[in-house]
């Protein structure tokens, strides 16, 4: 498992932010808003995500990692090219270690294409995350997203993720600042962080290794889960979802959480975080700011408020900085893991 680069260069973020906002301002409006149930595109995406339900959490993380780096442009999917060799792509960054579900993006697009509907790879990433959230929440989470109409990017650099993605060792201020670059509020930050109520992680827990910040019983529970994890399956992020033995070891207090909703995307992350039972310092840091702490408590008590804010933040994430200009394909990428030409910029 790749280690994340801890040297997140926040000052570069400020410089690049200016450039990005210029691009964002020029973004072409999307053609359609809000797929409704029964929509053909939505149906196909739903079915394909459902086919790989066991890794559906991966699509939500994939959208975050794509949309925070050069906007939602599927840049995270690109493999090396003759002009952008191995080790130099966005995907190669340690920040993107553990990303899964990428191969399904082409499957979704090809199935739609066979039926006469073209969407970009960037659209497919965002739509897959949307259906994943719906499926993993047992139909509870539903949010509109723009599109289709996102452009596919042609730039992929290993240097990009550290400029924009947060690391597990970020302080609250660093988290708020990095989300602020994209005009995401503290509410958006907390709401989006509740996505750590699903899925798995592979790193040694508590990456900045300040174990004193985390419940010691939780660290033991993670060790128990890790000892039974096979083939790099990882450890469940949500302590509620761990095996009974590990949960017993953790001394987790259910505190109103639906304990039978194992693997379900709900507000249970808040209860875990308020007990210091989260794998990353960046999660626990949310308890350090008054506004964020209040939100964690509010979401824990009020599942409807959590749903509303989570949906709004996911819509916002899905519409981040729609791609424009010479840094993008004129049409859509033919294959989602490769640009249509080897070198860019290309003539108009
Ligand atoms: C706030 C700062 C964040 C940090 C530092 C962070 C970091 C991480 C790390 C290190 C992992 C484990 C990856 C692995 O080992 O496979 C992970 C998993 C995950 N993250 Fe985050 N994350 C953050 C925010 C978010 C946001 C905003 C979302 C989505 C809205 C998100 C969604 C996920 C999901 C769904 C997983 C599980 C992925 C899977 O099961 O494949 N994270 N995150
Ligand atoms: C194509 O779309 C039509 C309706 O829009 C649907 O009946 C048909 O099953 C689809 N075909 C495939 C291969 O998905
Ligand atoms: C670990 O966390 C404690 C409590 O938050 C803090 O006082 C201490 O400075 C941290 N140590 C390191 C090395 O980050
Ligand atoms: C977990 O704790 C409960 C209650 O103490 C106990 O009944 C159960 O056997 C324990 N399970 C495991 C797997 O240790
Ligand atoms: C708890 O979760 C289970 C499984 O997802 C679900 O069937 C049940 O309706 C939930 N209970 C409540 C009270 O929400
Ligand atoms: C929480 O963080 C935000 C963003 O950094 C900051 O503006 C605010 O003053 C902090 N609020 C509290 C109560 O700590
Ligand atoms: C790139 O995508 C194509 C089309 O989906 C696929 O056939 C190929 O195996 C992929 N290459 C890699 C290295 O994943």
XYZ file of C-alpha atoms and ligand atoms in Angstrom:
475
model
C 0.000 0.000 0.000
C 1.411 3.317 -1.012
C 2.089 5.843 1.676
C 0.631 9.246 1.278
C 3.008 12.095 0.760
C 2.867 13.961 4.035
C 4.346 17.126 2.607
C 1.047 18.585 1.477
C 2.049 21.905 -0.050
C -0.695 24.205 1.054
C 1.015 27.327 -0.164
C 0.932 25.984 -3.676
C -2.770 25.541 -3.191
C -3.228 29.266 -2.821
C -1.319 30.030 -6.020
C -3.165 27.413 -8.044
C -6.515 28.387 -6.631
C -6.420 31.614 -8.589
C -5.854 29.739 -11.843
C -8.603 27.228 -11.083
C -11.220 29.839 -10.335
C -10.583 31.497 -13.656
C -11.210 28.160 -15.339
C -14.300 27.567 -13.258
C -15.777 30.878 -14.266
C -15.559 29.880 -17.929
C -17.169 26.504 -17.422
C -19.882 25.561 -19.865
C -23.206 24.954 -18.190
C -24.258 21.347 -18.129
C -26.971 20.193 -20.441
C -29.287 18.607 -17.986
C -29.820 18.623 -14.284
C -30.926 15.902 -11.959
C -31.512 12.487 -13.314
C -34.762 11.205 -12.042
C -35.640 7.612 -11.321
C -36.376 5.854 -14.574
C -33.885 7.857 -16.559
C -32.005 5.610 -18.956
C -28.522 6.794 -18.030
C -29.232 6.630 -14.353
C -30.638 3.132 -14.676
C -27.550 1.791 -16.439
C -25.172 3.394 -13.946
C -27.257 2.059 -11.076
C -27.152 -1.473 -12.434
C -23.417 -1.447 -13.052
C -22.629 -0.078 -9.582
C -25.008 -2.613 -8.068
C -23.061 -5.352 -9.882
C -19.995 -4.427 -7.847
C -21.764 -3.392 -4.665
C -18.941 -4.734 -2.511
C -16.634 -2.025 -3.801
C -19.228 0.709 -4.281
C -17.633 2.853 -1.547
C -14.701 3.190 -3.920
C -16.757 5.300 -6.343
C -17.487 7.916 -3.700
C -13.798 8.262 -2.881
C -12.964 8.237 -6.615
C -15.265 11.211 -7.236
C -13.656 13.126 -4.371
C -10.139 12.430 -5.640
C -11.098 13.288 -9.203
C -13.117 16.419 -8.512
C -10.641 18.012 -6.093
C -7.822 17.704 -8.629
C -8.400 19.811 -11.782
C -12.148 19.536 -11.267
C -14.318 16.561 -12.200
C -12.429 15.657 -15.388
C -11.543 11.981 -14.928
C -7.852 12.952 -14.797
C -7.429 10.409 -12.012
C -8.125 7.563 -14.461
C -5.294 8.292 -16.884
C -2.456 5.818 -17.300
C 1.055 6.674 -18.429
C 1.711 7.721 -22.027
C 4.934 8.065 -24.020
C 5.098 11.692 -22.920
C 3.942 11.085 -19.340
C 5.875 8.032 -18.177
C 5.135 5.568 -15.413
C 5.319 7.081 -11.969
C 4.376 10.525 -13.261
C 0.591 10.260 -13.487
C -1.996 11.535 -11.047
C -3.043 7.957 -10.426
C 0.530 7.075 -9.408
C 0.397 9.481 -6.480
C 0.402 7.886 -3.037
C -2.707 9.931 -2.341
C -4.573 7.694 -4.761
C -3.446 4.445 -3.172
C -6.322 2.025 -2.696
C -8.653 3.665 -5.233
C -10.967 1.031 -6.641
C -13.753 0.651 -9.163
C -11.921 2.506 -11.957
C -12.413 -0.284 -14.496
C -16.190 -0.044 -14.035
C -16.207 3.495 -15.440
C -15.462 2.178 -18.947
C -18.028 -0.578 -18.538
C -20.696 2.012 -17.745
C -19.764 4.198 -20.686
C -19.490 1.361 -23.167
C -22.868 0.001 -22.221
C -24.429 3.429 -22.685
C -22.571 3.942 -25.930
C -23.909 0.643 -27.255
C -27.312 2.129 -26.623
C -26.582 5.391 -28.396
C -25.847 7.555 -25.360
C -22.508 9.300 -25.002
C -21.313 10.524 -21.647
C -17.798 11.565 -20.720
C -15.563 9.578 -18.411
C -15.836 12.523 -16.021
C -19.630 12.251 -16.061
C -19.429 8.513 -15.447
C -17.239 9.011 -12.350
C -19.695 11.479 -10.842
C -22.754 9.430 -11.772
C -21.216 6.255 -10.344
C -20.605 8.006 -7.018
C -24.190 9.200 -7.011
C -25.611 5.719 -7.514
C -23.125 4.257 -5.024
C -24.345 6.649 -2.345
C -27.918 5.710 -3.158
C -27.234 1.976 -3.103
C -25.082 2.005 0.036
C -27.666 4.075 1.912
C -30.434 1.642 0.942
C -32.038 4.298 -1.228
C -31.956 7.040 1.409
C -29.406 9.339 -0.229
C -30.593 10.963 -3.466
C -29.068 14.075 -4.931
C -29.175 15.836 -8.275
C -26.018 16.358 -10.304
C -25.412 18.365 -13.448
C -24.736 16.605 -16.694
C -23.918 14.916 -18.844
C -21.544 17.488 -20.272
C -18.388 17.391 -18.165
C -15.251 17.447 -20.283
C -12.534 14.844 -20.055
C -9.144 16.204 -19.051
C -5.891 15.554 -20.864
C -3.509 16.445 -18.046
C -2.401 13.986 -15.409
C 0.442 14.774 -13.052
C 1.773 13.018 -9.999
C 2.410 16.483 -8.573
C -1.262 17.466 -8.501
C -2.821 15.402 -5.695
C -0.512 16.757 -2.959
C -1.519 20.267 -3.956
C -5.227 19.690 -3.471
C -6.049 16.569 -1.517
C -5.950 16.580 2.266
C -3.722 14.134 4.130
C -4.771 12.115 7.184
C -2.397 14.212 9.279
C -3.981 17.554 8.435
C -5.010 19.776 11.317
C -8.512 21.207 11.367
C -7.236 24.479 9.965
C -5.454 22.738 7.096
C -8.619 20.763 6.326
C -10.804 23.867 6.388
C -8.284 25.710 4.190
C -7.968 22.916 1.624
C -11.741 22.582 1.318
C -11.972 26.377 1.260
C -9.937 26.432 -1.958
C -13.018 24.998 -3.669
C -15.390 27.154 -1.624
C -16.461 24.226 0.511
C -17.644 25.346 3.952
C -17.010 23.728 7.323
C -20.474 22.198 6.918
C -19.448 20.686 3.576
C -16.210 19.417 5.130
C -17.981 17.678 8.006
C -20.812 16.382 5.824
C -18.407 14.935 3.236
C -16.187 13.441 5.922
C -19.125 11.284 7.020
C -18.376 9.240 3.882
C -15.825 7.606 6.183
C -18.791 5.726 7.610
C -18.364 3.246 4.742
C -15.542 1.435 2.985
C -12.127 0.263 3.990
C -8.625 1.511 4.665
C -5.275 -0.160 4.224
C -2.780 2.056 5.960
C -1.519 1.565 9.438
C -4.268 3.295 11.380
C -3.800 6.790 12.693
C -1.327 7.729 10.050
C 0.369 10.576 11.800
C 0.809 7.973 14.555
C -0.453 10.141 17.374
C -2.198 7.242 19.046
C -3.015 9.355 22.067
C -5.623 11.106 19.931
C -7.474 7.873 19.299
C -9.235 5.529 21.703
C -6.657 2.884 22.616
C -9.356 0.204 22.525
C -10.144 1.220 18.936
C -6.502 0.764 17.943
C -6.685 -2.773 19.376
C -9.911 -3.426 17.468
C -8.268 -2.316 14.221
C -5.357 -4.656 14.932
C -7.812 -7.509 15.463
C -9.610 -6.748 12.181
C -6.322 -6.382 10.315
C -5.222 -9.799 11.583
C -8.248 -11.410 9.961
C -8.169 -9.351 6.767
C -7.067 -11.383 3.751
C -5.740 -10.495 0.310
C -5.359 -6.832 1.105
C -9.081 -6.461 1.745
C -8.372 -3.728 4.268
C -10.133 -2.876 7.508
C -13.645 -1.462 7.752
C -13.416 2.250 8.462
C -16.635 2.215 10.485
C -16.141 0.506 13.849
C -19.861 -0.352 13.786
C -19.177 -2.548 10.737
C -16.274 -4.509 12.230
C -16.628 -8.125 13.322
C -18.174 -8.735 16.723
C -14.891 -9.664 18.349
C -13.204 -6.455 17.236
C -16.222 -4.394 18.209
C -16.181 -5.915 21.659
C -12.500 -5.075 21.985
C -13.167 -1.490 20.896
C -15.780 -0.878 23.627
C -17.734 1.111 21.082
C -20.977 2.515 22.457
C -23.830 2.108 19.941
C -25.513 5.174 21.392
C -28.562 5.132 19.116
C -26.751 3.823 16.026
C -28.573 1.112 14.064
C -26.221 -1.795 14.721
C -27.845 -4.049 12.141
C -27.200 -1.560 9.338
C -23.739 -3.025 8.702
C -22.120 -1.515 5.614
C -24.874 1.079 5.239
C -24.024 4.694 4.481
C -25.705 6.580 7.325
C -24.829 9.079 10.058
C -23.055 6.487 12.232
C -19.647 8.005 11.435
C -20.494 10.849 13.791
C -21.009 8.567 16.750
C -17.730 6.790 16.009
C -15.822 10.050 15.676
C -17.238 11.441 18.905
C -15.777 8.359 20.602
C -12.351 8.855 18.931
C -12.942 5.691 16.935
C -11.819 6.878 13.513
C -8.671 5.841 11.675
C -7.301 9.201 10.633
C -6.255 12.233 12.617
C -8.032 14.317 9.978
C -11.316 12.776 11.105
C -10.642 13.365 14.759
C -9.545 16.934 14.029
C -13.179 17.699 13.206
C -13.908 17.554 16.925
C -11.425 20.387 17.540
C -13.454 23.173 15.966
C -16.627 24.353 17.689
C -18.673 24.586 14.506
C -17.554 21.183 13.248
C -18.049 19.531 16.641
C -21.583 20.876 16.857
C -22.301 19.510 13.375
C -21.049 16.065 14.373
C -23.375 16.117 17.359
C -26.284 17.479 15.317
C -25.839 14.879 12.555
C -25.573 12.126 15.129
C -28.910 13.128 16.673
C -30.678 14.135 13.475
C -30.365 11.695 10.577
C -32.529 13.930 8.383
C -30.249 16.925 8.830
C -27.270 14.709 8.012
C -29.007 13.468 4.863
C -29.813 17.002 3.704
C -26.282 18.294 4.245
C -24.579 15.210 2.845
C -26.684 15.361 -0.301
C -26.031 19.069 -0.779
C -22.287 18.606 -0.339
C -22.197 15.685 -2.775
C -24.049 17.750 -5.373
C -21.502 20.498 -4.891
C -18.613 18.044 -5.156
C -20.061 16.567 -8.358
C -20.235 19.983 -9.968
C -16.768 21.130 -8.937
C -14.970 23.174 -11.537
C -16.389 21.780 -14.717
C -13.622 21.336 -17.203
C -13.038 23.791 -20.039
C -10.461 24.998 -22.483
C -7.386 23.582 -24.152
C -6.606 21.278 -21.228
C -9.477 19.037 -22.204
C -10.527 16.719 -25.005
C -12.711 18.365 -27.604
C -14.966 15.352 -27.621
C -14.998 12.619 -25.046
C -12.121 10.288 -24.302
C -12.403 7.068 -26.303
C -10.962 4.983 -23.467
C -11.159 6.377 -19.961
C -7.612 5.360 -19.081
C -5.963 7.157 -22.013
C -6.126 10.535 -23.697
C -7.184 10.460 -27.346
C -3.772 11.756 -28.474
C -0.364 11.201 -26.954
C 0.615 14.815 -26.682
C -1.264 18.000 -25.864
C -2.087 20.754 -26.504
C -3.282 19.751 -29.901
C -4.454 21.943 -32.794
C -8.070 23.088 -32.722
C -11.041 15.195 4.788
C -9.937 14.608 4.414
C -9.848 13.184 3.974
C -8.782 12.377 4.155
C -7.475 12.772 4.822
C -9.110 11.091 3.617
C -8.270 9.992 3.600
C -8.651 8.705 3.297
C -7.811 7.547 3.376
C -6.353 7.554 3.779
C -8.559 6.467 3.050
C -8.118 5.000 3.017
C -7.729 4.572 1.628
C -7.232 3.137 1.603
O -6.396 2.807 2.432
O -7.688 2.359 0.742
C -9.875 6.939 2.743
C -10.919 6.134 2.363
C -12.137 6.615 1.943
N -12.479 7.946 1.798
Fe -11.455 9.526 2.493
N -10.371 11.133 3.120
C -10.868 12.391 3.302
C -12.096 12.848 2.883
C -12.992 12.104 2.156
C -14.128 12.635 1.445
C -14.477 14.117 1.356
C -14.771 11.589 0.882
C -15.997 11.562 -0.006
C -16.970 12.408 0.021
C -14.049 10.403 1.262
C -14.436 9.130 0.945
C -13.740 7.996 1.297
C -14.264 6.650 1.123
C -15.661 6.271 0.617
C -13.260 5.781 1.530
C -13.307 4.255 1.481
C -12.842 3.838 0.103
C -12.972 2.363 -0.216
O -13.571 1.612 0.551
O -12.467 1.983 -1.287
N -12.956 10.761 1.999
N -9.902 8.312 2.882
C -31.344 0.621 -24.501
O -32.350 1.502 -24.039
C -33.672 1.017 -24.150
C -34.662 2.043 -23.667
O -34.131 3.292 -23.559
C -33.812 -0.244 -23.353
O -35.102 -0.793 -23.509
C -32.757 -1.256 -23.747
O -32.808 -2.366 -22.882
C -31.381 -0.654 -23.699
N -30.388 -1.593 -24.184
C -29.268 -1.877 -23.540
C -28.324 -2.815 -24.232
O -28.981 -1.401 -22.442
C -0.588 14.303 19.979
O -1.879 14.694 20.386
C -1.889 15.389 21.621
C -3.347 15.640 21.991
O -4.081 16.186 20.946
C -1.078 16.702 21.443
O -1.041 17.410 22.658
C 0.344 16.359 20.994
O 1.040 17.533 20.703
C 0.319 15.479 19.741
N 1.660 15.040 19.403
C 2.128 15.029 18.151
C 3.504 14.478 17.971
O 1.482 15.416 17.194
C -19.072 -9.820 22.499
O -19.615 -9.371 23.731
C -20.912 -9.900 24.010
C -21.429 -9.237 25.274
O -20.475 -9.241 26.281
C -20.783 -11.413 24.153
O -22.059 -11.963 24.428
C -20.234 -11.982 22.877
O -20.018 -13.385 23.015
C -18.915 -11.338 22.500
N -18.528 -11.799 21.186
C -17.307 -12.116 20.833
C -17.106 -12.657 19.448
O -16.330 -11.963 21.555
C -31.682 -0.722 10.767
O -30.984 -1.239 9.670
C -31.602 -2.344 9.046
C -30.641 -2.876 7.990
O -30.273 -1.862 7.081
C -32.927 -1.900 8.482
O -33.580 -2.997 7.888
C -33.790 -1.331 9.597
O -34.977 -0.804 9.063
C -33.053 -0.241 10.351
N -33.812 0.174 11.514
C -34.160 1.428 11.719
C -34.919 1.678 12.973
O -33.886 2.322 10.961
C -13.918 26.812 12.972
O -13.171 26.879 11.791
C -13.569 27.907 10.912
C -12.824 27.718 9.599
O -11.434 27.651 9.794
C -13.266 29.236 11.576
O -13.657 30.293 10.724
C -14.055 29.319 12.877
O -13.690 30.482 13.574
C -13.828 28.108 13.756
N -14.872 28.153 14.766
C -14.736 27.748 16.000
C -15.916 27.952 16.888
O -13.750 27.207 16.441
C -7.381 0.606 -20.370
O -8.719 0.587 -20.767
C -9.005 -0.368 -21.811
C -10.438 -0.130 -22.249
O -11.316 -0.271 -21.175
C -8.740 -1.765 -21.293
O -8.982 -2.718 -22.304
C -7.319 -1.871 -20.801
O -7.103 -3.114 -20.202
C -6.995 -0.760 -19.803
N -5.575 -0.808 -19.497
C -5.118 -0.985 -18.271
C -3.628 -1.104 -18.136
O -5.837 -1.047 -17.305
